[in-house]
PDB file of C-alpha atoms in Angstrom:
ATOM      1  CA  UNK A   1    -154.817-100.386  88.033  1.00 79.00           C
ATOM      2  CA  UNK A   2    -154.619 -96.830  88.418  1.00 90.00           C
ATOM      3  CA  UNK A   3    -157.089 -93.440  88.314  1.00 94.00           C
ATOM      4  CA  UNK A   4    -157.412 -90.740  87.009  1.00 95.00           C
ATOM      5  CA  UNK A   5    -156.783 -88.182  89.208  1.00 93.00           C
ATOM      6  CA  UNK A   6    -152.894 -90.405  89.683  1.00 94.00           C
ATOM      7  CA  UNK A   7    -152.247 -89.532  86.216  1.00 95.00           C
ATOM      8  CA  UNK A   8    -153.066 -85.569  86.095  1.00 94.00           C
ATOM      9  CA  UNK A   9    -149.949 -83.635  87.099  1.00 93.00           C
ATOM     10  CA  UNK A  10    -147.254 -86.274  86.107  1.00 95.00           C
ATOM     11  CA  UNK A  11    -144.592 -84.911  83.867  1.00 96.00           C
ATOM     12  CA  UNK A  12    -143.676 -86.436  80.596  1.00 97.00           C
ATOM     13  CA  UNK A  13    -140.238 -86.575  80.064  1.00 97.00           C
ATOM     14  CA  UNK A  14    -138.140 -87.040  76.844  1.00 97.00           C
ATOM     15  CA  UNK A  15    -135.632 -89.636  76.717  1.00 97.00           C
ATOM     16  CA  UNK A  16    -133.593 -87.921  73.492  1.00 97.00           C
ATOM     17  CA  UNK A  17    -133.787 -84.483  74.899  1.00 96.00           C
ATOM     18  CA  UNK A  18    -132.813 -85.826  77.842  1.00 97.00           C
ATOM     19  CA  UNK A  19    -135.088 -83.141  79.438  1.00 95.00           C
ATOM     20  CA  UNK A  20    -138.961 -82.939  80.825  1.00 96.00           C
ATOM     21  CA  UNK A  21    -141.122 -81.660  78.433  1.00 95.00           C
ATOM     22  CA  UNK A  22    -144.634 -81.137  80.143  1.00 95.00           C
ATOM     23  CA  UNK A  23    -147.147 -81.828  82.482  1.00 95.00           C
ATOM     24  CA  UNK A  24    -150.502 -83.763  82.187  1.00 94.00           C
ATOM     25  CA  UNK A  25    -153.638 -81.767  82.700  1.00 92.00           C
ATOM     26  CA  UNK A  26    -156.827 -84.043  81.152  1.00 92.00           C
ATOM     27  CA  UNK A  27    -156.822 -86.845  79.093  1.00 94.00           C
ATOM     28  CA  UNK A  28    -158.783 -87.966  76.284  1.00 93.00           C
ATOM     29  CA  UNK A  29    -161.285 -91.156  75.693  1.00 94.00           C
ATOM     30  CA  UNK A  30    -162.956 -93.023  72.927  1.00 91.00           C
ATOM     31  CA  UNK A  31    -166.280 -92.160  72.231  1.00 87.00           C
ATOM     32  CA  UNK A  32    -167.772 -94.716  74.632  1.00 88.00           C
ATOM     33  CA  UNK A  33    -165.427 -93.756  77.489  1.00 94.00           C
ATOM     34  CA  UNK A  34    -164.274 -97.294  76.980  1.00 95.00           C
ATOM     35  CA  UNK A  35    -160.584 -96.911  76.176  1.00 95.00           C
ATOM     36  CA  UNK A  36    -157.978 -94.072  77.710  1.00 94.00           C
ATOM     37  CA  UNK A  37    -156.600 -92.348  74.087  1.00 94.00           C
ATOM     38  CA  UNK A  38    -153.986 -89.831  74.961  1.00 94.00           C
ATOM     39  CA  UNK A  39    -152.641 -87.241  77.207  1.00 94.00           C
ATOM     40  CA  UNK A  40    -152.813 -83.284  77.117  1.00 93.00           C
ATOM     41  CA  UNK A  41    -149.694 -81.754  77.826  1.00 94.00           C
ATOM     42  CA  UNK A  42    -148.811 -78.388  79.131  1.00 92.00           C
ATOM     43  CA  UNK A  43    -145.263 -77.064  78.556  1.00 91.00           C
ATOM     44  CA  UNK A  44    -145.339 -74.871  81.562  1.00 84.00           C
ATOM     45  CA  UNK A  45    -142.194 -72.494  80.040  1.00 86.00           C
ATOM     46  CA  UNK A  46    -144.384 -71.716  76.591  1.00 84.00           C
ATOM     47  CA  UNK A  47    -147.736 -72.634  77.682  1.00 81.00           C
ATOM     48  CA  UNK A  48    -148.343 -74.653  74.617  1.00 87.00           C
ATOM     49  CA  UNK A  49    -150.068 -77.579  74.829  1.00 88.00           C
ATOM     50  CA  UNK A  50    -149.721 -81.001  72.998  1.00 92.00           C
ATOM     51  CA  UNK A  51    -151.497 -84.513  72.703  1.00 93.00           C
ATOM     52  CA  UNK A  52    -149.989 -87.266  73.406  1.00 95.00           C
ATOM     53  CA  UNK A  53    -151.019 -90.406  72.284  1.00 95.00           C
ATOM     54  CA  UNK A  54    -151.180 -93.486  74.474  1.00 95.00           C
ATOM     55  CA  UNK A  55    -149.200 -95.964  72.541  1.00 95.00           C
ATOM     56  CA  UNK A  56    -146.928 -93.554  72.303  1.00 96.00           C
ATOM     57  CA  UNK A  57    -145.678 -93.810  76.072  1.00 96.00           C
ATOM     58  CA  UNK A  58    -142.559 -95.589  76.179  1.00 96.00           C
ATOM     59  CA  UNK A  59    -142.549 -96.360  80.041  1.00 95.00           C
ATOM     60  CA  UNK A  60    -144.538 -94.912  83.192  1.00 93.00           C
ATOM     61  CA  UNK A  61    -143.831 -95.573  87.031  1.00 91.00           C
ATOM     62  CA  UNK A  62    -143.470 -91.889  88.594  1.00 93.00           C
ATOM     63  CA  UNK A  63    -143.130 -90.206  84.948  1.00 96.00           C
ATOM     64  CA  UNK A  64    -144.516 -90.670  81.565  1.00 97.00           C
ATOM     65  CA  UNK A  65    -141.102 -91.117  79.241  1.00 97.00           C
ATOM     66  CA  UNK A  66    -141.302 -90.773  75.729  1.00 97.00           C
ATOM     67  CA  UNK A  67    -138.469 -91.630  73.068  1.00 97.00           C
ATOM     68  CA  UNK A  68    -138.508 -87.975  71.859  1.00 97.00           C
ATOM     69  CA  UNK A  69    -140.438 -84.900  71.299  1.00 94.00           C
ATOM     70  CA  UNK A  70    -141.967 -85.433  68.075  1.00 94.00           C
ATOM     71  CA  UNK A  71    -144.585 -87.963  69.936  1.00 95.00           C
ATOM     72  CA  UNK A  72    -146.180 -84.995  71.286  1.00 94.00           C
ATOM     73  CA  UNK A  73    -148.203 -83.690  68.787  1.00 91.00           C
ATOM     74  CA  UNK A  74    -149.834 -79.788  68.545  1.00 84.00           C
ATOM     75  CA  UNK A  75    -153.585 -79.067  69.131  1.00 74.00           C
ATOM     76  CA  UNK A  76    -155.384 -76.221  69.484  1.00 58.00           C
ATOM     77  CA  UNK A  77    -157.850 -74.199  71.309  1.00 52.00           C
ATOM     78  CA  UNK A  78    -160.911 -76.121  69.806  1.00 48.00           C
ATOM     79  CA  UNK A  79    -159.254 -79.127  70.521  1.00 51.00           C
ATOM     80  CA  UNK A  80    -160.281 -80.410  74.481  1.00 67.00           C
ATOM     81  CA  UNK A  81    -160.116 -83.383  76.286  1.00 78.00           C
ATOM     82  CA  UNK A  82    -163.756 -85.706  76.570  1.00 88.00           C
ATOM     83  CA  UNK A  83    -162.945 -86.265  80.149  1.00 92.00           C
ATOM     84  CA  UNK A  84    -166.213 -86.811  82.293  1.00 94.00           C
ATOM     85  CA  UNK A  85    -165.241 -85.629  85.816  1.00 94.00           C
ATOM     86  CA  UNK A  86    -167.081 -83.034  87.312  1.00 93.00           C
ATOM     87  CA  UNK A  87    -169.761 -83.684  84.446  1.00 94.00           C
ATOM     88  CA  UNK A  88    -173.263 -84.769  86.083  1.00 95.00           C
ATOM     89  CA  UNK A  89    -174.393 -88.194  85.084  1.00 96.00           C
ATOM     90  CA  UNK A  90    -177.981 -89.423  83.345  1.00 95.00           C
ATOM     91  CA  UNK A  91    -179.815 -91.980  83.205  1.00 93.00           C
ATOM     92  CA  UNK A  92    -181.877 -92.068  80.028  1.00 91.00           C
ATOM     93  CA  UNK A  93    -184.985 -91.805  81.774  1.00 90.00           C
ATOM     94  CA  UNK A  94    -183.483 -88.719  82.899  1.00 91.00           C
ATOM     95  CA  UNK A  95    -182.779 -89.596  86.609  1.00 93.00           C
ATOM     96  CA  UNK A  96    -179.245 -87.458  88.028  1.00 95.00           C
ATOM     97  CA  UNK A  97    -177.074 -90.417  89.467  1.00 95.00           C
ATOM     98  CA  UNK A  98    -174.395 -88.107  90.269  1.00 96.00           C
ATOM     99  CA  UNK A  99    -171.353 -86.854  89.788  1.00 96.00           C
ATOM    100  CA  UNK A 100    -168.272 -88.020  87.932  1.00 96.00           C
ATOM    101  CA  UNK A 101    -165.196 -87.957  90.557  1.00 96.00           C
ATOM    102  CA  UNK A 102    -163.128 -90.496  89.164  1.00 97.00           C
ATOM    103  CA  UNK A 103    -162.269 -92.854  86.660  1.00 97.00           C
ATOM    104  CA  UNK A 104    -160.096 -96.166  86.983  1.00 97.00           C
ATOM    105  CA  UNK A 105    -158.134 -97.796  84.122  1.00 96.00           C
ATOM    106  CA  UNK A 106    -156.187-100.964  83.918  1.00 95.00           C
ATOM    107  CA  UNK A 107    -153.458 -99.852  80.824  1.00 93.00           C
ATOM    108  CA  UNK A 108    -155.674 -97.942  78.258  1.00 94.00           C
ATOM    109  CA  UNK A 109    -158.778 -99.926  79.290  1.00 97.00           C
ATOM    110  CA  UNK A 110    -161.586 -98.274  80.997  1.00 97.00           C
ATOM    111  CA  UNK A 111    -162.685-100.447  84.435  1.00 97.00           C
ATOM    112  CA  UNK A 112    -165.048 -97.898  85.749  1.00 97.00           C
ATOM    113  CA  UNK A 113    -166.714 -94.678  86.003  1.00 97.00           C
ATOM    114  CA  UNK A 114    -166.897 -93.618  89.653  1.00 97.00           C
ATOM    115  CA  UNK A 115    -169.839 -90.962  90.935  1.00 97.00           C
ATOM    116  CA  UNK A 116    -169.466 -88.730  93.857  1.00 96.00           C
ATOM    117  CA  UNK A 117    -171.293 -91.576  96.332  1.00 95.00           C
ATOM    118  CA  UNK A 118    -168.610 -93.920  95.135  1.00 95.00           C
ATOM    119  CA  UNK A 119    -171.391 -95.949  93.339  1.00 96.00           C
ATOM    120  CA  UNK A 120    -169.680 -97.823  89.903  1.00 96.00           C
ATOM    121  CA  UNK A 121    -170.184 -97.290  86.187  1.00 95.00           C
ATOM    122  CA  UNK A 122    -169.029 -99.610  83.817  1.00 95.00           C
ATOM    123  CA  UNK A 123    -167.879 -98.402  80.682  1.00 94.00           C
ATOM    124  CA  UNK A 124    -170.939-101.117  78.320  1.00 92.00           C
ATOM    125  CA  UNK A 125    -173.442 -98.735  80.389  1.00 94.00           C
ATOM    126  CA  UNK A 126    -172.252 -95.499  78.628  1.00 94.00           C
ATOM    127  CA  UNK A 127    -174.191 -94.489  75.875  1.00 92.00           C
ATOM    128  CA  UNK A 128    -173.325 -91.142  75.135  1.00 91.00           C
ATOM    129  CA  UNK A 129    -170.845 -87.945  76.397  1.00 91.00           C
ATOM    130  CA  UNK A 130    -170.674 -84.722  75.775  1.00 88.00           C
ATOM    131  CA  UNK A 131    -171.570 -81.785  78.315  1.00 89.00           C
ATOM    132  CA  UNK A 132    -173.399 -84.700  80.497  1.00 94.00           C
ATOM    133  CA  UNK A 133    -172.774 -87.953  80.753  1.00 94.00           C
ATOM    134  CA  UNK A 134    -175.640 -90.550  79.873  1.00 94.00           C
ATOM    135  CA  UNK A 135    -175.712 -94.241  80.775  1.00 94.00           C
ATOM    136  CA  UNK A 136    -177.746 -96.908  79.762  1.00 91.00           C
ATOM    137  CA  UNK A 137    -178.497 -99.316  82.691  1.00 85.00           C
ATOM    138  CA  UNK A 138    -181.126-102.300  82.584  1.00 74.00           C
ATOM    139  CA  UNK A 139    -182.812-104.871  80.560  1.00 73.00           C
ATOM    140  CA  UNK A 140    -183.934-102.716  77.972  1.00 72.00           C
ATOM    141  CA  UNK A 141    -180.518-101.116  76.142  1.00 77.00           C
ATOM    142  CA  UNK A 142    -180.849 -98.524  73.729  1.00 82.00           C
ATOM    143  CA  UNK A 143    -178.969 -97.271  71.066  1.00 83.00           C
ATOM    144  CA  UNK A 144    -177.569 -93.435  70.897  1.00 81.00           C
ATOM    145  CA  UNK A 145    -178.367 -93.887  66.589  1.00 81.00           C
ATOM    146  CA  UNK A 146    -182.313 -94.764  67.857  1.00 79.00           C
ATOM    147  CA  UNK A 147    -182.317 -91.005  69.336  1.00 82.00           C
ATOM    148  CA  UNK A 148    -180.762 -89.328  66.115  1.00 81.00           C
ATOM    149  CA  UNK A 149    -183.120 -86.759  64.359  1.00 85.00           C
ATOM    150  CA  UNK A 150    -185.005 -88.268  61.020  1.00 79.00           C
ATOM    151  CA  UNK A 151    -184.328 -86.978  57.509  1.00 70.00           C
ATOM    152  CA  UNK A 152    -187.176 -84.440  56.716  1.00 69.00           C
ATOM    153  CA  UNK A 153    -188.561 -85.781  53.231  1.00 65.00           C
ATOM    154  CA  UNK A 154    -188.672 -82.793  50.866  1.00 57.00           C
ATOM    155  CA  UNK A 155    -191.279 -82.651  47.810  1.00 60.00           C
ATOM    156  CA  UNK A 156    -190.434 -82.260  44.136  1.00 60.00           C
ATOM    157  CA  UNK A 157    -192.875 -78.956  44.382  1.00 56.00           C
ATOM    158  CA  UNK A 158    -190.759 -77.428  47.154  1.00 59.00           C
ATOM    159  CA  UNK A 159    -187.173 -78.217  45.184  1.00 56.00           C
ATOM    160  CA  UNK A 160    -188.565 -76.478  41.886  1.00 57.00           C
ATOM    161  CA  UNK A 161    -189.677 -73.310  44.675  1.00 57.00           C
ATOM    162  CA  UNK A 162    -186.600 -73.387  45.880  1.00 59.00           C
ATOM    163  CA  UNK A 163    -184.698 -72.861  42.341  1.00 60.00           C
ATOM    164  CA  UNK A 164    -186.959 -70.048  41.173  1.00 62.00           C
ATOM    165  CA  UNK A 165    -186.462 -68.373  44.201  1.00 64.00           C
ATOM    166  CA  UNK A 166    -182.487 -68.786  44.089  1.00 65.00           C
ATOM    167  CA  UNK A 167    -182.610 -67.801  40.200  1.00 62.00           C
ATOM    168  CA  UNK A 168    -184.507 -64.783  41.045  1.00 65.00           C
ATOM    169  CA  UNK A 169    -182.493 -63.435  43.818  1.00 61.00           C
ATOM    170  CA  UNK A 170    -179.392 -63.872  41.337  1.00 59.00           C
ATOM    171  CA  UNK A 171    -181.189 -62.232  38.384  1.00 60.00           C
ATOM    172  CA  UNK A 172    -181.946 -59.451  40.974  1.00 57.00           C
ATOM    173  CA  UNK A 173    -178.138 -59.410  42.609  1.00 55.00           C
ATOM    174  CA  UNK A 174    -179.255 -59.958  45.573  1.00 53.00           C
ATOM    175  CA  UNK A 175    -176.039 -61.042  47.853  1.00 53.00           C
ATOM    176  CA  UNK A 176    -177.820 -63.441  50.670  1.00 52.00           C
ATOM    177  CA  UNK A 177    -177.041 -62.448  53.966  1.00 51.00           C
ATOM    178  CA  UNK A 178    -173.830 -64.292  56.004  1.00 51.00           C
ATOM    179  CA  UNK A 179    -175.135 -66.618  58.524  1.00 45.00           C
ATOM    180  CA  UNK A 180    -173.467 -64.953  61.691  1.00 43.00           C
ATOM    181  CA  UNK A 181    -172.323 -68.110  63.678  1.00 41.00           C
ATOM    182  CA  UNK A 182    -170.822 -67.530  67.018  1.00 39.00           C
ATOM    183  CA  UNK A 183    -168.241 -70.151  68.181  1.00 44.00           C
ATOM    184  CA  UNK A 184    -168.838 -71.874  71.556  1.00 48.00           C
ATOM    185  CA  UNK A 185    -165.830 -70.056  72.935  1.00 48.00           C
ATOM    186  CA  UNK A 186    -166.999 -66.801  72.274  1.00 50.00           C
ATOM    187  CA  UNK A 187    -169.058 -66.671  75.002  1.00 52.00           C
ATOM    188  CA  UNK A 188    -166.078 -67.540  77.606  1.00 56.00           C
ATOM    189  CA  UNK A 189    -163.481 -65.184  75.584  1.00 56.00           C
ATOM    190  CA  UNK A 190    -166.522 -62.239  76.307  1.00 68.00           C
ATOM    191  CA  UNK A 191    -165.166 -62.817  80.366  1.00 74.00           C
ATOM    192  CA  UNK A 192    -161.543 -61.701  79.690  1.00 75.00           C
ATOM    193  CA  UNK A 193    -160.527 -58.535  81.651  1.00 78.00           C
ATOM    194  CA  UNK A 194    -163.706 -59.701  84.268  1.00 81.00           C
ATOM    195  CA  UNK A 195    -163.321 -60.326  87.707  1.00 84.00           C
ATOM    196  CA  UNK A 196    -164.194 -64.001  89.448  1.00 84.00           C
ATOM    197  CA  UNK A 197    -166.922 -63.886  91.501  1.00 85.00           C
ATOM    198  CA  UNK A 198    -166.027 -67.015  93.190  1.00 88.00           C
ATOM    199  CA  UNK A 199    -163.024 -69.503  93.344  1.00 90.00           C
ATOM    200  CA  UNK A 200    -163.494 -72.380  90.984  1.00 88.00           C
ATOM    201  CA  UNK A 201    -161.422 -75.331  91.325  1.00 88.00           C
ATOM    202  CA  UNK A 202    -160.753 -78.563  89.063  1.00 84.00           C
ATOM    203  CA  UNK A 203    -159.516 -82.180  88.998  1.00 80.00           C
ATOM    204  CA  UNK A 204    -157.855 -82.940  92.108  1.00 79.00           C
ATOM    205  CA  UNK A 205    -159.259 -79.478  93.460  1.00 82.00           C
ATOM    206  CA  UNK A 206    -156.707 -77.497  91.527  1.00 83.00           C
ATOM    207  CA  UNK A 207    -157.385 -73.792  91.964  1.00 87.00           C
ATOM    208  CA  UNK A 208    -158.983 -72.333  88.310  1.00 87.00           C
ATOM    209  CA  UNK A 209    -158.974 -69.261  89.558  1.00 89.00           C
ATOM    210  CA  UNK A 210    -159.362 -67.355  92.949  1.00 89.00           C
ATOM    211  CA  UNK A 211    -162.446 -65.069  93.820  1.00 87.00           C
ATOM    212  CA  UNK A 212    -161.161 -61.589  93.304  1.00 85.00           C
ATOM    213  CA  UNK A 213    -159.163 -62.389  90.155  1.00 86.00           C
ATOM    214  CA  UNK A 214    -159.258 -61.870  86.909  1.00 84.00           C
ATOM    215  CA  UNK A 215    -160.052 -63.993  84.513  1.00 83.00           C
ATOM    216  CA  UNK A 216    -156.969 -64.253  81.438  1.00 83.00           C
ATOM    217  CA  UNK A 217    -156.868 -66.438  78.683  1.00 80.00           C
ATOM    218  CA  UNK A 218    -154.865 -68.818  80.464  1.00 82.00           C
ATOM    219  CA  UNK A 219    -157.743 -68.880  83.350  1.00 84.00           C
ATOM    220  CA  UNK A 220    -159.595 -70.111  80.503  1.00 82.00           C
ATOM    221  CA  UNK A 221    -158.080 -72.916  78.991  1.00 80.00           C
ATOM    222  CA  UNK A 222    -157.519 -74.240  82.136  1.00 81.00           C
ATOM    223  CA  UNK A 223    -161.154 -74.189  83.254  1.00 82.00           C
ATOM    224  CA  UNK A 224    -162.151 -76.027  79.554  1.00 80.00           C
ATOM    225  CA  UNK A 225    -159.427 -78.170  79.894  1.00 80.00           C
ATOM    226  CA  UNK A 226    -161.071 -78.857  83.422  1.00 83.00           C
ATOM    227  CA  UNK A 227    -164.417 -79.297  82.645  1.00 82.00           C
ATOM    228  CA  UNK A 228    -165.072 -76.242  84.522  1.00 83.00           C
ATOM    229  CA  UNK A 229    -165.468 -73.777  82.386  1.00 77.00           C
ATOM    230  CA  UNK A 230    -169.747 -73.351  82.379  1.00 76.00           C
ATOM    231  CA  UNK A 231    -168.900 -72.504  86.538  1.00 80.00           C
ATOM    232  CA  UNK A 232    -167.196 -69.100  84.934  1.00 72.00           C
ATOM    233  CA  UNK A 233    -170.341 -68.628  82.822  1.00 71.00           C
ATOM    234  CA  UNK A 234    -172.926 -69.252  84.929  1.00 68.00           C
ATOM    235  CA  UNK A 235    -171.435 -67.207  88.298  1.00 68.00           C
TER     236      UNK A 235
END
């Protein structure tokens, strides 16, 4: 049995190479926070980062070792970790249980989800993840797919519309307009060059960033890869 917050900061080193080839900084889950998947990996001299799967771990005791580098694989800025801690938790009536401060596994299987008043989630409880966590406690489960939004039916009349107005807007060269979508990360890259208004801190109360500094591309990785990154936002 082990947590979490054991696992962040180990390095991973590379039996081949002969060498240590990063650091873990989050970790990734299954949808239904059930199993552990893989690793994210900082290589602290480049500052790339990697995934590393789980079966992919050759041994762990103080280190993760791997057989060679080409088990870590490349991911990219788009590409974070599902990890709940520091995310608030929900029951589906919409009650706050708390925070997420923990997490125990037992291998690559989930045992529980631990709030900040130590009180115990089990991972059948979760029903969904994303910027909160949701669980599903009770007699009465529910299914996330019962939530999902309905197919709107659309009429015959409206498809035939729809055509003449398309036809006419080509007969008439008119170029439809781009639909401007702005990425999620847009809104944290808009805080580079800006100074912290307060110090933020991660997992294991690893210091984001201090009040006073500024805020660099690397501030922000680290605060997504933390789960900390609306705290830049909001301040």
């Amino acid at each position: 049995m082990s947590k979490i917050s054991e696992i962040i900061s180990k390095q991973v080193v590379s039996l081949y190479e002969a060498k240590i080839v990063g650091t873990v900084v989050n970790v990734t889950f299954d949808e239904k926070l059930s199993k552990l998947k893989s690793f994210i990996v900082i290589d602290e001299n480049s500052d790339e980062e990697y995934e590393l799967s789980f079966k992919d771990v050759y041994a762990e005791k103080d280190s993760f070792v791997i057989k060679n580098q080409t088990k870590l694989k490349g991911v990219y800025f788009e590409a974070f970790s599902n990890n709940p801690i520091n995310k608030i938790c929900l029951s589906v009536e919409g009650e706050v249980l708390g925070k997420v401060t923990e997490i125990e596994v037992s291998g690559e299987d989930v045992t529980a989800i631990i709030l900040n008043d130590e009180s115990r989630v089990a991972p059948a409880e979760v029903l969904a993840c994303e910027s909160v966590l949701i669980i599903n406690r009770g007699e009465n489960k529910v299914k996330r797919a019962g939530f999902a939004p309905r197919a709107k039916k659309v009429s015959p009349d409206n498809i035939v519309v729809k055509i003449q107005e398309e036809e006419s807007a080509f007969e008439e060269k008119i170029a439809p307009k781009p639909v401007q979508l702005v990425p999620p990360r847009f809104v944290a890259k808009t805080l580079l060059g800006q100074i912290s208004l307060k110090t933020i801190k991660g997992l294991n109360n690893e210091i984001i960033v201090k009040k006073g500094e500024q805020i660099t591309n690397k501030v922000l990785e680290r605060a997504k890869l933390h789960n900390v990154l609306n705290q830049l936002i909001s301040q």
